[in-house]
Structure formats: C-alpha cells, structure tokens
Amino acid sequence: DAGVTQSPTHLIKTRGQQVTLRCSPKSGHDTVSWYQQALGQGPQFIFQYYEEEERQRGNFPDRFSGHQYPNYSSELNVNALLLGDSALYLCASSLIGTVNNEQFFGPGTRLTVL
Amino acid sequence: RKEVEQDPGPFNVPEGATVAFNCTYSNSASQSFFWYRQDCRKEPKLLMSVYSSGNEDGRFTAQLNRASQYISLLIRDSKLSDSATYLCVVSNDYKLSFGAGTTVTVRA
C-alpha cells in the first residue's frame, strides 16, 4: 500500500521564478492538504482540495495556487517566488468523512529560493 | 494569538526518565486533537489521537482538558528513539493547526 508521495524531493529556484510541486495521496484517500513548514516552526496550512476544488484556504497570498486531478493527485504552484518562500512543503492526504480527520503526510519537498 | 502554543523545550532527559509537556489552543470549537512526532528533516507522523477521557498507547499518555483548552503528553521510561520534536495538533473543519513543536532529547 503506497503512502503519500511527493516530487521533487529538493528544488532550488531564484526570486521571481515559479514552481510546481506534486503530490499523490495514499491509496483510498480523496482529500489533499498542503502545508508550509519554515525552519523551526510547525507546519502552516495552505489549502485543501476535495473533488477537484479548493475547499479551505489558510492565510497565504494568491501567489499560492493549486489543483486536484480526477485521480486525486494534486499540485501546488507558487508564483513570483520570494526568499521567504524557502521551506519544506508537505502534502497530507485523508479520506473525507473520517471521524477524527487523520491526515497522512508525504516526505515533503524542500524548496530553496535564492 | 497563535492557534496552538507549545512549550518549545528543549527537554534533555536520561534514558528511563519520565518527561511531560503540554500545549494550549485558542479555538474552543476545535474538534479533534493529536500529537504528531517529527524527526529531523522528515515528515510529521501521527503519534496518537487525544480524547477527553485521556488515552494511553504503551509508554505514551495523552490528556485533553476542553474547559482549559489544554493538551498534554507524558512519556514514561524514555528511550533513545524517543528523541524527536513533538507537535501538538488541533483540527478545525478538516484543517490541522500545528504548534511549533517541543524538542525532546533522550541521552544514554
């Protein structure tokens, strides 16, 4: 049973560039959430996708956008990269309607913006 | 005010010791509560859910006090492998809110 997978594992970009990160959820899951974890901080919620629509959004600017495909996989896009976007980006999957909303995390993509 | 606040530690304890730490959360309507464990530069992994009645999983005991909006974790008989950052997590409308984490180091 494959867990949550993310690609790429590491990425280096320069300010102003755009980046796309990818996530495949755990088998049987239909919901994907994205989180940003800066060094020394806990993960911060970016947004959640269900049925190919953005269901909830955290306090992140419109430069952060996403997409969910019919096979439940998801992408996170960040435009006009800033130095402060350097972080570990985590994808988490879950099954809608689960009583306690348990989410399973992928290994993350470490983004460095120079 | 942050949604979830944790004692950052670090806690440096010898093997076999008991260590306890806690967190507080601001949203009284929060629905579910968890402790996640995160090893250095890895993804968070669910350690245990936390229920109002309190719950144990082996050497780990979690408590939730909804009236005080307070969650605790106690680790008994600490092992070297317990060294990690422990994240207090609160769920609202399917969104997880994380504390900044409590770092625990268990020394031989």
Tab-separated table of N, CA and C in Angstrom, chain A:
chain	number	residue	atom	x	y	z
A	1	ASP	N	0.857	-1.191	0.000
A	1	ASP	CA	0.000	0.000	0.000
A	1	ASP	C	0.894	1.241	0.000
A	2	ALA	N	0.902	1.972	-1.131
A	2	ALA	CA	1.754	3.135	-1.227
A	2	ALA	C	1.220	4.223	-0.329
A	3	GLY	N	2.140	4.880	0.355
A	3	GLY	CA	1.769	6.022	1.160
A	3	GLY	C	1.715	7.267	0.291
A	4	VAL	N	1.748	8.416	0.920
A	4	VAL	CA	1.729	9.687	0.211
A	4	VAL	C	3.104	9.914	-0.426
A	5	THR	N	3.114	10.247	-1.697
A	5	THR	CA	4.375	10.527	-2.366
A	5	THR	C	4.381	11.968	-2.864
A	6	GLN	N	5.581	12.555	-2.868
A	6	GLN	CA	5.741	13.928	-3.327
A	6	GLN	C	6.955	14.021	-4.238
A	7	SER	N	6.874	14.936	-5.196
A	7	SER	CA	8.026	15.187	-6.056
A	7	SER	C	8.082	16.661	-6.427
A	8	PRO	N	9.288	17.192	-6.625
A	8	PRO	CA	10.576	16.553	-6.349
A	8	PRO	C	10.886	16.571	-4.852
A	9	THR	N	11.986	15.982	-4.447
A	9	THR	CA	12.363	15.995	-3.034
A	9	THR	C	13.032	17.310	-2.666
A	10	HIS	N	13.828	17.821	-3.578
A	10	HIS	CA	14.511	19.097	-3.356
A	10	HIS	C	14.397	19.949	-4.611
A	11	LEU	N	14.425	21.260	-4.398
A	11	LEU	CA	14.295	22.182	-5.518
A	11	LEU	C	14.984	23.487	-5.151
A	12	ILE	N	15.751	24.020	-6.096
A	12	ILE	CA	16.363	25.330	-5.886
A	12	ILE	C	15.890	26.261	-6.992
A	13	LYS	N	15.356	27.408	-6.595
A	13	LYS	CA	14.853	28.399	-7.544
A	13	LYS	C	15.411	29.771	-7.176
A	14	THR	N	15.253	30.718	-8.070
A	14	THR	CA	15.636	32.090	-7.770
A	14	THR	C	14.390	32.956	-7.628
A	15	ARG	N	14.574	34.077	-6.958
A	15	ARG	CA	13.460	35.006	-6.730
A	15	ARG	C	12.763	35.352	-8.040
A	16	GLY	N	11.428	35.401	-7.997
A	16	GLY	CA	10.653	35.773	-9.168
A	16	GLY	C	10.231	34.594	-10.027
A	17	GLN	N	10.890	33.458	-9.841
A	17	GLN	CA	10.519	32.290	-10.627
A	17	GLN	C	9.227	31.668	-10.117
A	18	GLN	N	8.754	30.671	-10.850
A	18	GLN	CA	7.552	29.936	-10.494
A	18	GLN	C	7.929	28.474	-10.258
A	19	VAL	N	7.167	27.811	-9.379
A	19	VAL	CA	7.479	26.417	-9.068
A	19	VAL	C	6.176	25.609	-8.974
A	20	THR	N	6.264	24.345	-9.363
A	20	THR	CA	5.139	23.419	-9.229
A	20	THR	C	5.589	22.192	-8.454
A	21	LEU	N	4.879	21.886	-7.397
A	21	LEU	CA	5.159	20.713	-6.568
A	21	LEU	C	4.009	19.727	-6.738
A	22	ARG	N	4.324	18.430	-6.666
A	22	ARG	CA	3.323	17.414	-6.942
A	22	ARG	C	3.150	16.448	-5.775
A	23	CYS	N	1.938	15.919	-5.677
A	23	CYS	CA	1.597	15.023	-4.565
A	23	CYS	C	0.630	13.957	-5.045
A	24	SER	N	0.908	12.714	-4.665
A	24	SER	CA	-0.043	11.616	-4.888
A	24	SER	C	-0.509	11.116	-3.531
A	25	PRO	N	-1.812	11.086	-3.301
A	25	PRO	CA	-2.304	10.704	-1.970
A	25	PRO	C	-2.175	9.209	-1.707
A	26	LYS	N	-2.330	8.861	-0.476
A	26	LYS	CA	-2.366	7.453	-0.056
A	26	LYS	C	-3.546	6.778	-0.745
A	27	SER	N	-3.351	5.523	-1.107
A	27	SER	CA	-4.406	4.766	-1.763
A	27	SER	C	-5.695	4.795	-0.934
A	28	GLY	N	-6.814	5.116	-1.592
A	28	GLY	CA	-8.099	5.163	-0.904
A	28	GLY	C	-8.477	6.530	-0.363
A	29	HIS	N	-7.546	7.459	-0.384
A	29	HIS	CA	-7.821	8.811	0.110
A	29	HIS	C	-8.288	9.709	-1.030
A	30	ASP	N	-9.132	10.691	-0.677
A	30	ASP	CA	-9.702	11.555	-1.710
A	30	ASP	C	-9.449	13.041	-1.455
A	31	THR	N	-8.776	13.361	-0.379
A	31	THR	CA	-8.581	14.760	0.019
A	31	THR	C	-7.093	15.031	0.200
A	32	VAL	N	-6.650	16.158	-0.330
A	32	VAL	CA	-5.239	16.527	-0.227
A	32	VAL	C	-5.125	17.908	0.395
A	33	SER	N	-4.272	18.023	1.391
A	33	SER	CA	-3.992	19.309	2.035
A	33	SER	C	-2.514	19.626	1.845
A	34	TRP	N	-2.217	20.891	1.731
A	34	TRP	CA	-0.839	21.345	1.589
A	34	TRP	C	-0.458	22.221	2.782
A	35	TYR	N	0.783	22.042	3.248
A	35	TYR	CA	1.295	22.796	4.381
A	35	TYR	C	2.690	23.319	4.048
A	36	GLN	N	3.014	24.455	4.632
A	36	GLN	CA	4.356	25.025	4.521
A	36	GLN	C	5.010	24.994	5.896
A	37	GLN	N	6.218	24.445	5.981
A	37	GLN	CA	6.923	24.413	7.260
A	37	GLN	C	8.252	25.143	7.129
A	38	ALA	N	8.322	26.308	7.726
A	38	ALA	CA	9.579	27.046	7.777
A	38	ALA	C	10.456	26.453	8.874
A	39	LEU	N	11.739	26.716	8.790
A	39	LEU	CA	12.700	26.156	9.743
A	39	LEU	C	12.343	26.568	11.172
A	40	GLY	N	12.247	25.575	12.059
A	40	GLY	CA	11.972	25.871	13.462
A	40	GLY	C	10.516	26.142	13.793
A	41	GLN	N	9.651	26.001	12.806
A	41	GLN	CA	8.216	26.249	13.015
A	41	GLN	C	7.412	24.990	12.755
A	42	GLY	N	6.167	25.005	13.207
A	42	GLY	CA	5.260	23.930	12.848
A	42	GLY	C	4.697	24.169	11.456
A	43	PRO	N	4.173	23.138	10.831
A	43	PRO	CA	3.555	23.315	9.504
A	43	PRO	C	2.388	24.297	9.558
A	44	GLN	N	2.265	25.105	8.507
A	44	GLN	CA	1.167	26.059	8.386
A	44	GLN	C	0.281	25.632	7.213
A	45	PHE	N	-1.026	25.604	7.444
A	45	PHE	CA	-1.987	25.170	6.429
A	45	PHE	C	-2.049	26.167	5.285
A	46	ILE	N	-1.910	25.643	4.048
A	46	ILE	CA	-2.019	26.497	2.861
A	46	ILE	C	-3.434	26.384	2.293
A	47	PHE	N	-3.802	25.177	1.865
A	47	PHE	CA	-5.164	24.923	1.389
A	47	PHE	C	-5.427	23.433	1.310
A	48	GLN	N	-6.699	23.114	1.069
A	48	GLN	CA	-7.131	21.727	0.978
A	48	GLN	C	-7.971	21.547	-0.281
A	49	TYR	N	-7.789	20.422	-0.963
A	49	TYR	CA	-8.561	20.113	-2.152
A	49	TYR	C	-9.376	18.849	-1.963
A	50	TYR	N	-10.613	18.927	-2.430
A	50	TYR	CA	-11.518	17.785	-2.414
A	50	TYR	C	-12.426	17.915	-3.617
A	51	GLU	N	-12.643	16.820	-4.304
A	51	GLU	CA	-13.467	16.813	-5.528
A	51	GLU	C	-13.006	17.903	-6.509
A	52	GLU	N	-11.703	18.022	-6.624
A	52	GLU	CA	-11.053	18.912	-7.599
A	52	GLU	C	-11.309	20.397	-7.323
A	53	GLU	N	-11.762	20.700	-6.110
A	53	GLU	CA	-11.997	22.105	-5.772
A	53	GLU	C	-11.279	22.476	-4.475
A	54	GLU	N	-10.874	23.720	-4.389
A	54	GLU	CA	-10.265	24.223	-3.163
A	54	GLU	C	-11.364	24.351	-2.121
A	55	ARG	N	-11.185	23.629	-1.024
A	55	ARG	CA	-12.254	23.520	-0.036
A	55	ARG	C	-12.051	24.511	1.110
A	56	GLN	N	-10.790	24.710	1.467
A	56	GLN	CA	-10.449	25.644	2.546
A	56	GLN	C	-9.119	26.272	2.191
A	57	ARG	N	-8.869	27.441	2.722
A	57	ARG	CA	-7.607	28.113	2.454
A	57	ARG	C	-7.109	28.761	3.725
A	58	GLY	N	-5.809	28.662	3.952
A	58	GLY	CA	-5.180	29.339	5.083
A	58	GLY	C	-4.781	30.751	4.694
A	59	ASN	N	-3.968	31.364	5.520
A	59	ASN	CA	-3.596	32.755	5.327
A	59	ASN	C	-2.382	32.873	4.412
A	60	PHE	N	-2.561	32.532	3.167
A	60	PHE	CA	-1.483	32.601	2.171
A	60	PHE	C	-1.967	33.435	0.991
A	61	PRO	N	-1.034	34.179	0.371
A	61	PRO	CA	-1.435	35.060	-0.744
A	61	PRO	C	-1.823	34.259	-1.981
A	62	ASP	N	-2.408	34.990	-2.941
A	62	ASP	CA	-2.867	34.354	-4.185
A	62	ASP	C	-1.724	33.804	-5.031
A	63	ARG	N	-0.503	34.146	-4.687
A	63	ARG	CA	0.641	33.556	-5.401
A	63	ARG	C	0.672	32.032	-5.229
A	64	PHE	N	0.018	31.583	-4.192
A	64	PHE	CA	-0.070	30.146	-3.931
A	64	PHE	C	-1.396	29.643	-4.516
A	65	SER	N	-1.291	28.703	-5.447
A	65	SER	CA	-2.497	28.143	-6.039
A	65	SER	C	-2.316	26.643	-6.175
A	66	GLY	N	-3.406	25.963	-6.429
A	66	GLY	CA	-3.313	24.520	-6.501
A	66	GLY	C	-4.292	23.929	-7.481
A	67	HIS	N	-4.211	22.625	-7.562
A	67	HIS	CA	-5.107	21.893	-8.453
A	67	HIS	C	-5.200	20.467	-7.943
A	68	GLN	N	-6.376	19.876	-8.144
A	68	GLN	CA	-6.531	18.446	-7.872
A	68	GLN	C	-7.085	17.782	-9.111
A	69	TYR	N	-6.538	16.643	-9.451
A	69	TYR	CA	-6.932	15.902	-10.649
A	69	TYR	C	-7.963	14.827	-10.292
A	70	PRO	N	-8.645	14.285	-11.323
A	70	PRO	CA	-9.660	13.253	-11.054
A	70	PRO	C	-9.111	12.034	-10.312
A	71	ASN	N	-7.810	11.767	-10.448
A	71	ASN	CA	-7.232	10.617	-9.734
A	71	ASN	C	-6.802	11.003	-8.312
A	72	TYR	N	-7.201	12.185	-7.860
A	72	TYR	CA	-6.975	12.723	-6.517
A	72	TYR	C	-5.577	13.307	-6.309
A	73	SER	N	-4.660	13.119	-7.250
A	73	SER	CA	-3.355	13.742	-7.102
A	73	SER	C	-3.493	15.255	-7.156
A	74	SER	N	-2.468	15.939	-6.693
A	74	SER	CA	-2.590	17.392	-6.548
A	74	SER	C	-1.281	18.091	-6.873
A	75	GLU	N	-1.389	19.331	-7.234
A	75	GLU	CA	-0.234	20.201	-7.459
A	75	GLU	C	-0.360	21.468	-6.627
A	76	LEU	N	0.793	21.956	-6.204
A	76	LEU	CA	0.879	23.261	-5.558
A	76	LEU	C	1.757	24.139	-6.450
A	77	ASN	N	1.248	25.281	-6.834
A	77	ASN	CA	2.000	26.231	-7.648
A	77	ASN	C	2.272	27.492	-6.838
A	78	VAL	N	3.498	27.963	-6.934
A	78	VAL	CA	3.847	29.226	-6.284
A	78	VAL	C	4.477	30.124	-7.341
A	79	ASN	N	3.889	31.295	-7.524
A	79	ASN	CA	4.397	32.267	-8.496
A	79	ASN	C	5.227	33.339	-7.810
A	80	ALA	N	6.038	34.019	-8.612
A	80	ALA	CA	6.806	35.176	-8.124
A	80	ALA	C	7.478	34.862	-6.793
A	81	LEU	N	8.304	33.839	-6.790
A	81	LEU	CA	8.919	33.355	-5.560
A	81	LEU	C	9.678	34.444	-4.813
A	82	LEU	N	9.531	34.403	-3.501
A	82	LEU	CA	10.249	35.292	-2.591
A	82	LEU	C	11.215	34.456	-1.752
A	83	LEU	N	12.233	35.130	-1.199
A	83	LEU	CA	13.180	34.418	-0.337
A	83	LEU	C	12.452	33.714	0.803
A	84	GLY	N	11.398	34.359	1.305
A	84	GLY	CA	10.640	33.822	2.434
A	84	GLY	C	9.818	32.594	2.106
A	85	ASP	N	9.761	32.222	0.818
A	85	ASP	CA	9.036	31.007	0.449
A	85	ASP	C	9.890	29.758	0.655
A	86	SER	N	11.150	29.950	0.997
A	86	SER	CA	12.029	28.812	1.275
A	86	SER	C	11.488	28.053	2.483
A	87	ALA	N	11.194	26.771	2.288
A	87	ALA	CA	10.560	25.989	3.354
A	87	ALA	C	10.435	24.546	2.894
A	88	LEU	N	9.968	23.709	3.811
A	88	LEU	CA	9.567	22.343	3.486
A	88	LEU	C	8.066	22.378	3.186
A	89	TYR	N	7.684	21.899	2.008
A	89	TYR	CA	6.273	21.869	1.635
A	89	TYR	C	5.767	20.437	1.780
A	90	LEU	N	4.777	20.295	2.612
A	90	LEU	CA	4.235	18.987	2.954
A	90	LEU	C	2.849	18.814	2.367
A	91	CYS	N	2.622	17.638	1.844
A	91	CYS	CA	1.316	17.266	1.359
A	91	CYS	C	0.761	16.216	2.323
A	92	ALA	N	-0.513	16.311	2.632
A	92	ALA	CA	-1.150	15.334	3.512
A	92	ALA	C	-2.436	14.857	2.863
A	93	SER	N	-2.696	13.566	2.966
A	93	SER	CA	-3.942	13.065	2.397
A	93	SER	C	-4.839	12.489	3.486
A	94	SER	N	-6.119	12.481	3.181
A	94	SER	CA	-7.105	11.963	4.132
A	94	SER	C	-8.325	11.515	3.355
A	95	LEU	N	-9.240	10.878	4.067
A	95	LEU	CA	-10.496	10.430	3.465
A	95	LEU	C	-11.615	11.264	4.068
A	96	ILE	N	-12.378	11.914	3.214
A	96	ILE	CA	-13.438	12.793	3.706
A	96	ILE	C	-14.423	11.983	4.531
A	97	GLY	N	-14.882	12.590	5.623
A	97	GLY	CA	-15.853	11.912	6.472
A	97	GLY	C	-15.241	11.074	7.571
A	98	THR	N	-13.911	10.927	7.561
A	98	THR	CA	-13.250	10.193	8.641
A	98	THR	C	-13.519	10.921	9.953
A	99	VAL	N	-13.876	10.179	10.975
A	99	VAL	CA	-14.339	10.784	12.217
A	99	VAL	C	-13.334	11.765	12.801
A	100	ASN	N	-12.073	11.378	12.889
A	100	ASN	CA	-11.111	12.265	13.548
A	100	ASN	C	-10.205	12.994	12.575
A	101	ASN	N	-10.515	12.938	11.267
A	101	ASN	CA	-9.738	13.692	10.269
A	101	ASN	C	-8.251	13.380	10.324
A	102	GLU	N	-7.903	12.103	10.439
A	102	GLU	CA	-6.490	11.754	10.457
A	102	GLU	C	-5.890	12.026	9.090
A	103	GLN	N	-4.777	12.711	9.073
A	103	GLN	CA	-4.090	13.031	7.835
A	103	GLN	C	-2.720	12.378	7.822
A	104	PHE	N	-2.334	11.864	6.660
A	104	PHE	CA	-1.063	11.198	6.484
A	104	PHE	C	-0.177	12.081	5.606
A	105	PHE	N	1.043	12.288	6.056
A	105	PHE	CA	1.938	13.207	5.383
A	105	PHE	C	2.910	12.500	4.459
A	106	GLY	N	3.224	13.174	3.352
A	106	GLY	CA	4.297	12.740	2.489
A	106	GLY	C	5.627	13.245	3.020
A	107	PRO	N	6.734	12.836	2.359
A	107	PRO	CA	8.070	13.194	2.840
A	107	PRO	C	8.424	14.660	2.635
A	108	GLY	N	7.647	15.349	1.815
A	108	GLY	CA	7.871	16.777	1.638
A	108	GLY	C	8.790	17.112	0.459
A	109	THR	N	8.677	18.352	0.019
A	109	THR	CA	9.592	18.928	-0.966
A	109	THR	C	10.286	20.110	-0.300
A	110	ARG	N	11.609	20.056	-0.297
A	110	ARG	CA	12.363	21.151	0.323
A	110	ARG	C	12.698	22.174	-0.758
A	111	LEU	N	12.106	23.356	-0.656
A	111	LEU	CA	12.301	24.423	-1.639
A	111	LEU	C	13.254	25.468	-1.078
A	112	THR	N	14.279	25.771	-1.849
A	112	THR	CA	15.210	26.845	-1.500
A	112	THR	C	15.093	27.923	-2.557
A	113	VAL	N	14.850	29.150	-2.139
A	113	VAL	CA	14.770	30.287	-3.049
A	113	VAL	C	15.978	31.182	-2.816
A	114	LEU	N	16.759	31.386	-3.876
A	114	LEU	CA	17.990	32.177	-3.752
A	114	LEU	C	17.802	33.585	-4.313
